[in-house]
Amino acid sequence: MICDTPEDFRAALPDLGAIAGLDLGTVTIGVAVSDGMRSVATPLETIKRKKFGVDAAKLLEITSHRMVTGLVLGLPMNMDGSEGPRCQATRAFARNLEKLTPLPITFWDERLSTVAAERALLEADTTRKRRAEVIDHVAAGYILQGMLDRLAHIRNHA
């Protein structure tokens, strides 16, 4: 089920359980997972993309192993807030994934998540090679943390 708003996503989730965040790139998919209380996002791994069926199987294996209760996909909006071809590709990925899993799926505006991840890695004095290896799942962590913070706000003001 694809949820259009964080409120709809929250309503579709059980009260507890991990959520996964995905940073969908054309070459890789960054994956991050929250704790069961949904307070902290932890970058997990970067998957090298192959074709949808293979990518989806790997993602669903991770969600099963980590007992994930929902998925947040980073939506690569243009800086002016409009949606371009990459957003359309992300929405298509979500529609295809929705057919394979009962997990609720939603989107989070990922503008600047990679910039923030890059800055954090630079501040941590990470080597260029290591940054290239981890940037996607660190960006997924930023995407997921944004949604976790929003969900906490919804819960506290419901």
XYZ file of C-alpha atoms in Angstrom, residues 16-128:
113
model
C 6.236 -0.626 17.082
C 8.692 -2.077 14.595
C 11.571 -1.035 12.405
C 11.174 1.047 9.252
C 13.556 0.924 6.296
C 14.667 3.949 4.305
C 15.788 3.645 0.691
C 17.896 5.983 -1.417
C 17.168 4.784 -4.962
C 19.915 5.637 -7.381
C 20.338 4.497 -10.955
C 23.338 2.302 -10.027
C 22.777 1.560 -6.331
C 20.139 1.477 -3.611
C 21.176 2.768 -0.204
C 19.405 1.057 2.679
C 18.980 2.255 6.259
C 16.899 0.712 9.051
C 15.461 2.160 12.247
C 15.321 0.616 15.677
C 12.024 -0.932 16.767
C 11.048 2.198 18.707
C 11.582 4.254 15.513
C 13.870 6.838 17.047
C 17.210 6.304 15.271
C 18.030 5.544 11.633
C 21.122 3.438 11.025
C 22.742 3.171 7.586
C 22.853 -0.523 6.694
C 24.188 -1.297 3.232
C 24.322 -0.329 -0.409
C 22.882 -2.707 -2.983
C 24.292 -2.703 -6.504
C 21.290 -2.478 -8.822
C 20.691 -5.245 -11.313
C 17.107 -5.499 -12.521
C 13.910 -4.840 -10.614
C 13.151 -8.460 -9.691
C 16.624 -9.048 -8.268
C 16.676 -5.683 -6.461
C 13.199 -6.238 -4.985
C 14.086 -9.752 -3.808
C 17.167 -8.414 -2.005
C 15.157 -5.590 -0.399
C 12.399 -7.951 0.726
C 15.018 -10.313 2.159
C 16.391 -7.402 4.221
C 12.910 -6.325 5.352
C 12.065 -9.875 6.414
C 15.367 -10.428 8.233
C 15.128 -7.059 10.025
C 11.374 -7.391 10.729
C 10.674 -4.114 8.927
C 7.105 -2.794 9.183
C 7.231 -0.066 6.495
C 9.353 1.463 3.724
C 10.316 5.079 3.093
C 11.662 5.893 -0.361
C 13.617 9.073 -0.901
C 11.858 11.195 -3.512
C 14.458 13.125 -5.559
C 12.512 16.359 -6.066
C 13.951 19.227 -8.066
C 15.170 22.156 -5.984
C 12.089 24.171 -7.040
C 9.811 21.460 -5.598
C 8.753 20.018 -8.934
C 9.030 16.351 -9.851
C 11.242 15.270 -12.719
C 12.061 11.932 -14.362
C 13.890 10.576 -11.282
C 10.754 11.107 -9.157
C 8.694 9.293 -11.763
C 11.182 6.391 -11.705
C 11.014 6.252 -7.886
C 7.199 6.253 -7.922
C 7.229 3.479 -10.555
C 9.638 1.444 -8.395
C 7.234 1.875 -5.440
C 4.220 0.788 -7.528
C 6.088 -2.340 -8.651
C 7.310 -3.095 -5.113
C 3.787 -2.607 -3.745
C 2.689 -5.658 -5.780
C 5.256 -7.821 -3.965
C 4.806 -6.807 -0.332
C 2.002 -5.885 2.062
C 4.291 -3.339 3.774
C 3.126 0.276 3.666
C 5.341 2.418 1.413
C 5.718 6.179 1.468
C 8.018 8.898 0.169
C 10.236 11.506 1.795
C 11.587 14.583 0.037
C 15.264 13.739 -0.212
C 16.526 17.083 -1.455
C 19.956 17.669 0.047
C 20.135 14.275 1.799
C 23.199 13.296 -0.232
C 24.729 16.727 0.405
C 24.160 16.286 4.152
C 25.580 12.760 4.050
C 28.642 13.935 2.121
C 29.210 16.760 4.613
C 28.961 14.372 7.577
C 31.418 11.965 5.966
C 33.842 14.795 5.206
C 33.618 16.004 8.798
C 34.377 12.458 9.930
C 37.510 12.615 7.750
C 36.346 9.667 5.653
C 38.547 8.823 2.682
C 37.235 9.488 -0.812
